[in-house]
Amino acid sequence: MKTDSKTILVTGGTGYIGSHTVVELQSQGYKVIIIDNLSNSKPFIVDQITKISGVAPSFHNIDLNNADMVKDFVDDRPEISGVIHFAAFKSVGESVHSPLKYYRNNLNSLIHLLSAFSERKTNLVFSSSCTVYGQPDQLPVTEKAAIKKAESPYGNTKQIAEEILQEVIDARKNCKAISLRYFNPVGAHESALIGELPLGVPQNLVPYFTQSAIGKRGAITIYGDNYEIFDGTCIRDYIHVVDLAKAHVEAIKLLESQTSKNYDVFNIGTGKGTSVLEMINAFQKATGVTLKYTVGSKRSGDITQVWADITKSKNTLNWKAELDLHHMMYSAWQWEQYIHQNPLLQTL
Ligand code: WQD
């Protein structure tokens, strides 16, 4: 079938990575159905996606924790040929304080979704994370690296979810799945109509940069500058969210092809590591805005350094990141200014 006759279900499709992925799917001719319970996103994002791509995805406020509702919804839509599953809680810090909330939501959502498709040949792309590696023994980290004890309940839900997925796919034999292990998603769509919308104080680095730069927050706190790193600050593999979104379309295409394995895993990063201080300099260079920062104590759960080996993604997924740090920072800043100029949007 041509992509314009294929329908993809995107759970969590009004979220940060989900919304960017819906835009990329629609630009490639896929029909998209979004289900989202809006626990960490806003409904106006559906209109923004429509403005960008000229196509209105079908949106349904569905909570994956309601197994019967999910089953009925899926049974009524035999046209769904693939699923991309984003819907999950994702704050490392919050998961430490509320582990049960994370195990219940993140695992029940996946289990109910898999159960709803148990009689179907529907393929699935799962939103996993580099947090499954913990602090790797070797860098860059490959997909074959040892999975270490998770540093947080959030990371553990990703590890357990990958195991559940692999065992269900092996048992079913009538469908296939791919787990994408994201590194650090940053930036926004070039239109500045969608981007990261942290609820409350941003936990992640770049949204804190942009909110500090626009005056919504005070100085940035660098969580430790005495790591055994050239400049003392942690290294991560930051990847533009649009590159990350495109990786999901390639994963759907790979599953549609005859060449994919029943279950496979791919690192989705740039293959380059950047320190916190280098990120501050990159933001200042891209935006012309000077960031104020102080140095605080290390944050519990932080690993020192990680970046991806992307050989497998390049060779098998036929994907690699194209956008650089300048695009990541500039687009994040454009989005922050757009949201600041349109405060009512978040009330919609
Ligand atoms: C990055 C670096 C902090 C904030 C994230 C997601 C996780 C996963 C991987 C998807 C660290 C430092 C941060 C601040 C700081 N993604 N920092 N001051 O912790 O690598 O994990 O990406 O699954 O879900 O949470 O990202 O942006 O929080 O931190 O110094 O105010 O920036 O110590 O070294 P992290 P982050």
Tab-separated table of C-alpha atoms and ligand atoms in Angstrom:
chain	number	residue	atom	x	y	z
A	1	MET	CA	0.000	0.000	0.000
A	2	LYS	CA	1.181	3.564	-0.619
A	3	THR	CA	1.864	5.563	2.536
A	4	ASP	CA	-1.138	7.789	1.793
A	5	SER	CA	-3.416	4.827	2.499
A	6	LYS	CA	-1.687	3.828	5.724
A	7	THR	CA	-2.959	4.933	9.090
A	8	ILE	CA	-0.660	5.228	12.094
A	9	LEU	CA	-1.882	5.458	15.680
A	10	VAL	CA	0.312	7.817	17.731
A	11	THR	CA	-0.160	7.599	21.490
A	12	GLY	CA	0.992	10.742	23.298
A	13	GLY	CA	0.822	12.546	19.951
A	14	THR	CA	0.231	16.023	21.441
A	15	GLY	CA	3.455	15.760	23.471
A	16	TYR	CA	6.876	17.165	22.584
A	17	ILE	CA	8.321	14.317	20.519
A	18	GLY	CA	4.897	12.977	19.545
A	19	SER	CA	3.733	16.223	17.923
A	20	HIS	CA	6.934	16.555	15.889
A	21	THR	CA	6.567	12.933	14.773
A	22	VAL	CA	2.934	13.489	13.679
A	23	VAL	CA	4.136	16.395	11.501
A	24	GLU	CA	6.782	14.174	9.869
A	25	LEU	CA	4.328	11.273	9.359
A	26	GLN	CA	1.771	13.548	7.694
A	27	SER	CA	4.464	15.106	5.496
A	28	GLN	CA	5.192	11.585	4.225
A	29	GLY	CA	1.527	10.946	3.399
A	30	TYR	CA	0.501	8.860	6.398
A	31	LYS	CA	-2.928	9.351	7.977
A	32	VAL	CA	-2.512	9.891	11.737
A	33	ILE	CA	-4.791	9.157	14.682
A	34	ILE	CA	-3.623	10.701	17.970
A	35	ILE	CA	-4.710	9.425	21.355
A	36	ASP	CA	-3.565	11.427	24.341
A	37	ASN	CA	-4.970	12.026	27.847
A	38	LEU	CA	-3.453	15.545	27.884
A	39	SER	CA	-1.771	14.828	31.253
A	40	ASN	CA	1.426	16.465	29.999
A	41	SER	CA	0.361	18.415	26.915
A	42	LYS	CA	-2.218	20.906	25.641
A	43	PRO	CA	-4.996	20.449	23.025
A	44	PHE	CA	-3.946	23.526	21.018
A	45	ILE	CA	-0.992	21.478	19.754
A	46	VAL	CA	-3.408	19.657	17.387
A	47	ASP	CA	-4.225	22.985	15.693
A	48	GLN	CA	-0.525	23.841	15.509
A	49	ILE	CA	0.226	20.499	13.802
A	50	THR	CA	-2.569	21.274	11.321
A	51	LYS	CA	-1.118	24.738	10.617
A	52	ILE	CA	2.328	23.240	9.915
A	53	SER	CA	1.308	20.292	7.763
A	54	GLY	CA	-1.991	21.484	6.314
A	55	VAL	CA	-3.542	18.239	7.471
A	56	ALA	CA	-5.648	17.820	10.624
A	57	PRO	CA	-4.740	14.631	12.512
A	58	SER	CA	-7.719	12.954	14.144
A	59	PHE	CA	-7.429	13.544	17.907
A	60	HIS	CA	-9.085	11.585	20.725
A	61	ASN	CA	-8.732	12.254	24.460
A	62	ILE	CA	-8.167	8.648	25.514
A	63	ASP	CA	-6.341	7.411	28.623
A	64	LEU	CA	-4.358	4.228	28.015
A	65	ASN	CA	-4.899	3.351	31.675
A	66	ASN	CA	-8.521	2.529	30.736
A	67	ALA	CA	-8.076	-0.900	29.129
A	68	ASP	CA	-11.688	-1.321	27.945
A	69	MET	CA	-11.772	2.140	26.355
A	70	VAL	CA	-8.521	1.455	24.492
A	71	LYS	CA	-9.747	-1.965	23.261
A	72	ASP	CA	-13.058	-0.554	21.985
A	73	PHE	CA	-11.241	2.354	20.328
A	74	VAL	CA	-8.804	0.038	18.520
A	75	ASP	CA	-11.498	-2.496	17.544
A	76	ASP	CA	-13.436	0.319	15.842
A	77	ARG	CA	-10.392	1.214	13.692
A	78	PRO	CA	-9.263	-1.785	11.591
A	79	GLU	CA	-7.448	0.668	9.294
A	80	ILE	CA	-4.609	1.214	11.814
A	81	SER	CA	-1.522	-0.385	10.234
A	82	GLY	CA	1.100	0.755	12.734
A	83	VAL	CA	1.469	2.259	16.205
A	84	ILE	CA	4.023	4.668	17.674
A	85	HIS	CA	3.809	4.599	21.456
A	86	PHE	CA	4.999	7.767	23.213
A	87	ALA	CA	2.440	8.077	26.015
A	88	ALA	CA	4.329	7.808	29.329
A	89	PHE	CA	5.508	9.913	32.246
A	90	LYS	CA	9.110	10.956	31.671
A	91	SER	CA	10.556	12.927	34.565
A	92	VAL	CA	13.550	11.157	36.080
A	93	GLY	CA	13.337	13.267	39.244
A	94	GLU	CA	9.583	12.858	39.729
A	95	SER	CA	9.855	9.099	39.277
A	96	VAL	CA	12.225	8.883	42.250
A	97	HIS	CA	9.635	10.585	44.452
A	98	SER	CA	6.583	8.761	42.998
A	99	PRO	CA	7.745	5.364	41.743
A	100	LEU	CA	4.316	3.663	41.807
A	101	LYS	CA	2.808	6.445	39.685
A	102	TYR	CA	5.478	5.682	37.059
A	103	TYR	CA	5.242	1.874	37.180
A	104	ARG	CA	1.438	1.960	37.061
A	105	ASN	CA	1.128	4.493	34.232
A	106	ASN	CA	4.073	3.579	32.031
A	107	LEU	CA	3.641	-0.190	32.232
A	108	ASN	CA	-0.166	-0.405	32.266
A	109	SER	CA	-0.323	1.906	29.234
A	110	LEU	CA	1.951	-0.398	27.250
A	111	ILE	CA	0.193	-3.569	28.433
A	112	HIS	CA	-3.276	-2.217	27.582
A	113	LEU	CA	-2.081	-1.074	24.167
A	114	LEU	CA	-0.499	-4.448	23.366
A	115	SER	CA	-3.630	-6.229	24.593
A	116	ALA	CA	-5.859	-4.088	22.352
A	117	PHE	CA	-3.865	-5.218	19.305
A	118	SER	CA	-3.434	-8.843	20.399
A	119	GLU	CA	-5.421	-10.228	17.420
A	120	ARG	CA	-3.946	-7.826	14.857
A	121	LYS	CA	-0.817	-7.858	12.648
A	122	THR	CA	-0.100	-4.265	13.689
A	123	ASN	CA	3.563	-3.266	14.090
A	124	LEU	CA	4.745	-1.013	16.934
A	125	VAL	CA	7.515	1.557	17.481
A	126	PHE	CA	8.320	2.095	21.152
A	127	SER	CA	9.728	5.258	22.719
A	128	SER	CA	12.646	4.013	24.787
A	129	SER	CA	15.629	5.820	26.217
A	130	CYS	CA	19.402	5.817	26.586
A	131	THR	CA	18.710	5.779	30.320
A	132	VAL	CA	18.510	1.984	29.978
A	133	TYR	CA	22.326	1.960	29.668
A	134	GLY	CA	23.015	3.769	32.948
A	135	GLN	CA	26.679	4.873	32.875
A	136	PRO	CA	28.082	2.763	30.026
A	137	ASP	CA	31.467	1.070	30.514
A	138	GLN	CA	32.471	2.021	26.974
A	139	LEU	CA	31.711	5.107	24.860
A	140	PRO	CA	30.223	5.616	22.367
A	141	VAL	CA	27.574	3.181	23.627
A	142	THR	CA	26.253	0.545	21.209
A	143	GLU	CA	22.902	-1.284	21.301
A	144	LYS	CA	24.806	-4.394	22.425
A	145	ALA	CA	26.027	-2.658	25.616
A	146	ALA	CA	25.069	-4.201	28.947
A	147	ILE	CA	21.779	-2.961	30.365
A	148	LYS	CA	22.669	-1.845	33.871
A	149	LYS	CA	20.487	-1.375	36.923
A	150	ALA	CA	18.356	1.666	36.128
A	151	GLU	CA	19.294	4.915	37.896
A	152	SER	CA	15.588	5.761	38.436
A	153	PRO	CA	12.103	4.208	38.374
A	154	TYR	CA	11.584	6.067	35.076
A	155	GLY	CA	14.592	4.369	33.531
A	156	ASN	CA	13.438	1.040	35.000
A	157	THR	CA	10.020	1.390	33.350
A	158	LYS	CA	11.808	1.729	30.007
A	159	GLN	CA	13.925	-1.363	30.679
A	160	ILE	CA	10.902	-3.428	31.765
A	161	ALA	CA	8.817	-2.143	28.845
A	162	GLU	CA	11.484	-3.252	26.356
A	163	GLU	CA	11.478	-6.733	27.929
A	164	ILE	CA	7.654	-6.948	27.846
A	165	LEU	CA	7.621	-5.837	24.217
A	166	GLN	CA	10.239	-8.364	23.107
A	167	GLU	CA	8.515	-11.262	24.893
A	168	VAL	CA	5.048	-10.350	23.556
A	169	ILE	CA	6.347	-9.997	19.992
A	170	ASP	CA	8.203	-13.326	20.270
A	171	ALA	CA	5.031	-15.025	21.531
A	172	ARG	CA	2.739	-13.494	18.911
A	173	LYS	CA	4.739	-14.100	15.717
A	174	ASN	CA	2.209	-12.047	13.742
A	175	CYS	CA	3.654	-8.574	14.262
A	176	LYS	CA	6.980	-6.782	14.705
A	177	ALA	CA	8.357	-4.011	16.943
A	178	ILE	CA	11.266	-1.575	17.233
A	179	SER	CA	12.472	0.223	20.358
A	180	LEU	CA	14.147	3.566	19.729
A	181	ARG	CA	16.568	4.525	22.509
A	182	TYR	CA	16.541	8.320	22.502
A	183	PHE	CA	19.446	10.350	23.763
A	184	ASN	CA	18.680	13.949	24.729
A	185	PRO	CA	15.930	15.518	22.593
A	186	VAL	CA	16.158	19.348	22.284
A	187	GLY	CA	15.002	22.127	19.953
A	188	ALA	CA	11.720	22.787	18.137
A	189	HIS	CA	10.132	22.760	14.697
A	190	GLU	CA	11.535	25.489	12.398
A	191	SER	CA	8.041	27.062	12.217
A	192	ALA	CA	8.247	27.739	16.007
A	193	LEU	CA	4.615	26.534	16.180
A	194	ILE	CA	5.422	23.427	18.246
A	195	GLY	CA	8.131	22.696	20.774
A	196	GLU	CA	8.814	21.539	24.310
A	197	LEU	CA	6.133	22.636	26.804
A	198	PRO	CA	7.418	21.683	30.266
A	199	LEU	CA	4.661	21.963	32.881
A	200	GLY	CA	6.110	23.794	35.890
A	201	VAL	CA	9.839	24.262	36.463
A	202	PRO	CA	11.774	22.650	33.577
A	203	GLN	CA	13.784	19.608	34.696
A	204	ASN	CA	15.772	19.445	31.465
A	205	LEU	CA	18.660	21.687	30.485
A	206	VAL	CA	17.584	23.448	27.302
A	207	PRO	CA	14.040	24.444	28.295
A	208	TYR	CA	15.607	25.917	31.437
A	209	PHE	CA	18.018	27.885	29.204
A	210	THR	CA	15.181	29.349	27.149
A	211	GLN	CA	12.977	30.191	30.148
A	212	SER	CA	15.929	31.825	31.903
A	213	ALA	CA	16.819	33.746	28.722
A	214	ILE	CA	13.257	35.060	28.353
A	215	GLY	CA	13.180	36.119	32.021
A	216	LYS	CA	10.678	33.520	33.222
A	217	ARG	CA	13.344	31.869	35.462
A	218	GLY	CA	16.429	33.042	37.274
A	219	ALA	CA	19.994	31.932	36.624
A	220	ILE	CA	20.636	28.384	35.516
A	221	THR	CA	22.152	26.042	38.096
A	222	ILE	CA	24.842	23.812	36.670
A	223	TYR	CA	24.521	20.561	38.625
A	224	GLY	CA	28.199	20.066	39.354
A	225	ASP	CA	31.368	21.237	37.626
A	226	ASN	CA	33.814	18.826	39.216
A	227	TYR	CA	33.121	15.717	37.171
A	228	GLU	CA	36.110	13.950	35.627
A	229	ILE	CA	35.431	15.687	32.342
A	230	PHE	CA	37.629	18.187	30.489
A	231	ASP	CA	35.574	21.162	31.767
A	232	GLY	CA	34.093	19.428	34.828
A	233	THR	CA	30.499	19.293	33.501
A	234	CYS	CA	28.461	16.299	32.339
A	235	ILE	CA	28.409	15.216	28.723
A	236	ARG	CA	25.248	14.172	26.842
A	237	ASP	CA	24.311	13.421	23.220
A	238	TYR	CA	21.824	16.166	22.358
A	239	ILE	CA	19.682	15.509	19.286
A	240	HIS	CA	17.279	17.821	17.459
A	241	VAL	CA	13.686	16.740	18.033
A	242	VAL	CA	12.958	16.922	14.279
A	243	ASP	CA	15.784	14.457	13.570
A	244	LEU	CA	14.359	12.256	16.318
A	245	ALA	CA	10.866	12.516	14.788
A	246	LYS	CA	12.198	11.458	11.368
A	247	ALA	CA	13.765	8.372	12.934
A	248	HIS	CA	10.254	7.196	13.898
A	249	VAL	CA	9.055	7.437	10.285
A	250	GLU	CA	12.069	5.388	9.186
A	251	ALA	CA	11.259	2.831	11.890
A	252	ILE	CA	7.659	2.509	10.625
A	253	LYS	CA	8.967	2.075	7.054
A	254	LEU	CA	11.480	-0.564	8.176
A	255	LEU	CA	8.715	-2.519	9.928
A	256	GLU	CA	6.584	-2.287	6.762
A	257	SER	CA	9.446	-3.757	4.739
A	258	GLN	CA	10.214	-7.460	4.615
A	259	THR	CA	13.795	-6.978	5.820
A	260	SER	CA	13.197	-6.060	9.463
A	261	LYS	CA	13.635	-8.469	12.342
A	262	ASN	CA	10.636	-9.281	14.543
A	263	TYR	CA	12.124	-7.107	17.295
A	264	ASP	CA	15.034	-4.675	17.115
A	265	VAL	CA	16.565	-1.773	19.011
A	266	PHE	CA	18.267	1.399	17.725
A	267	ASN	CA	20.221	4.251	19.326
A	268	ILE	CA	18.803	7.603	18.245
A	269	GLY	CA	21.497	10.185	18.904
A	270	THR	CA	24.014	12.223	16.939
A	271	GLY	CA	27.077	10.227	18.008
A	272	LYS	CA	28.599	13.398	19.488
A	273	GLY	CA	28.911	14.350	23.170
A	274	THR	CA	28.526	17.935	24.428
A	275	SER	CA	29.185	19.230	27.967
A	276	VAL	CA	26.842	21.527	29.901
A	277	LEU	CA	29.276	24.451	29.592
A	278	GLU	CA	29.593	23.823	25.846
A	279	MET	CA	25.768	23.874	25.653
A	280	ILE	CA	25.696	27.254	27.391
A	281	ASN	CA	28.244	28.631	24.920
A	282	ALA	CA	26.346	27.131	21.964
A	283	PHE	CA	23.074	28.732	23.122
A	284	GLN	CA	24.728	32.142	23.559
A	285	LYS	CA	26.388	31.896	20.152
A	286	ALA	CA	23.171	30.836	18.360
A	287	THR	CA	20.871	33.376	20.004
A	288	GLY	CA	23.083	36.304	21.000
A	289	VAL	CA	21.553	36.036	24.486
A	290	THR	CA	23.895	35.850	27.490
A	291	LEU	CA	22.859	33.191	29.997
A	292	LYS	CA	23.325	33.714	33.726
A	293	TYR	CA	24.394	30.603	35.622
A	294	THR	CA	25.707	29.423	38.976
A	295	VAL	CA	27.294	26.128	39.933
A	296	GLY	CA	25.393	23.925	42.380
A	297	SER	CA	25.846	20.418	43.748
A	298	LYS	CA	25.587	17.301	41.595
A	299	ARG	CA	22.035	16.032	40.890
A	300	SER	CA	21.351	12.524	42.188
A	301	GLY	CA	20.793	10.023	39.373
A	302	ASP	CA	22.921	11.938	36.861
A	303	ILE	CA	25.498	9.878	35.007
A	304	THR	CA	28.788	11.527	34.040
A	305	GLN	CA	28.822	11.066	30.297
A	306	VAL	CA	27.066	9.257	27.482
A	307	TRP	CA	26.891	9.503	23.705
A	308	ALA	CA	25.606	7.122	21.060
A	309	ASP	CA	27.246	4.774	18.632
A	310	ILE	CA	24.917	5.358	15.654
A	311	THR	CA	26.385	2.804	13.234
A	312	LYS	CA	23.381	0.492	13.442
A	313	SER	CA	20.859	3.298	12.935
A	314	LYS	CA	22.758	4.517	9.877
A	315	ASN	CA	23.194	1.072	8.308
A	316	THR	CA	19.926	-0.647	9.190
A	317	LEU	CA	17.427	2.112	9.965
A	318	ASN	CA	18.705	4.191	7.051
A	319	TRP	CA	18.680	7.266	9.329
A	320	LYS	CA	21.140	9.737	10.786
A	321	ALA	CA	20.812	13.115	12.484
A	322	GLU	CA	21.260	16.122	10.186
A	323	LEU	CA	20.676	19.196	12.398
A	324	ASP	CA	23.491	20.720	14.460
A	325	LEU	CA	23.704	22.475	17.847
A	326	HIS	CA	23.057	25.857	16.246
A	327	HIS	CA	19.686	24.655	14.890
A	328	MET	CA	18.851	23.033	18.232
A	329	MET	CA	19.477	26.196	20.210
A	330	TYR	CA	18.124	28.707	17.711
A	331	SER	CA	14.853	26.754	17.218
A	332	ALA	CA	14.387	26.262	20.972
A	333	TRP	CA	14.777	30.008	21.472
A	334	GLN	CA	12.361	30.875	18.610
A	335	TRP	CA	9.737	28.580	20.183
A	336	GLU	CA	10.183	30.094	23.663
A	337	GLN	CA	9.667	33.573	22.237
A	338	TYR	CA	6.542	32.396	20.352
A	339	ILE	CA	4.996	30.929	23.511
A	340	HIS	CA	5.922	34.054	25.469
A	341	GLN	CA	4.185	36.245	22.871
A	342	ASN	CA	1.077	34.005	22.839
A	343	PRO	CA	0.436	33.169	26.518
A	344	LEU	CA	-3.272	32.443	25.912
A	345	LEU	CA	-2.380	29.445	23.753
A	346	GLN	CA	-1.572	27.384	26.823
A	347	THR	CA	-5.037	28.019	28.243
A	348	LEU	CA	-6.693	26.481	25.150
B	1	WQD	C1	21.294	17.122	30.970
B	1	WQD	C2	22.530	17.604	31.698
B	1	WQD	C3	22.261	17.699	34.086
B	1	WQD	C4	19.257	20.878	34.099
B	1	WQD	C5	17.083	13.407	29.791
B	1	WQD	C6	15.710	12.979	30.099
B	1	WQD	C7	15.580	11.485	30.030
B	1	WQD	C8	16.201	10.932	28.769
B	1	WQD	C9	17.596	11.452	28.545
B	1	WQD	C10	14.478	10.434	27.202
B	1	WQD	C11	22.797	16.818	32.962
B	1	WQD	C12	22.472	19.098	33.495
B	1	WQD	C13	20.170	19.921	33.677
B	1	WQD	C14	19.709	22.000	34.840
B	1	WQD	C15	21.955	21.167	34.686
B	1	WQD	N1	15.442	11.247	27.626
B	1	WQD	N2	21.490	20.085	33.970
B	1	WQD	N3	21.047	22.105	35.098
B	1	WQD	O1	19.163	14.047	32.762
B	1	WQD	O2	20.406	13.618	30.592
B	1	WQD	O3	17.961	13.046	30.825
B	1	WQD	O4	17.506	12.874	28.573
B	1	WQD	O5	14.096	9.452	27.669
B	1	WQD	O6	14.199	11.241	30.058
B	1	WQD	O7	15.420	13.424	31.383
B	1	WQD	O8	18.731	15.441	30.686
B	1	WQD	O9	18.435	17.859	30.331
B	1	WQD	O10	17.876	16.879	32.620
B	1	WQD	O11	20.234	17.046	31.924
B	1	WQD	O12	23.177	21.287	34.938
B	1	WQD	O13	18.936	22.910	35.248
B	1	WQD	O14	22.313	18.963	32.109
B	1	WQD	O15	22.999	17.550	35.292
B	1	WQD	O16	24.201	16.714	33.129
B	1	WQD	P1	19.171	14.016	31.287
B	1	WQD	P2	18.731	16.869	31.412
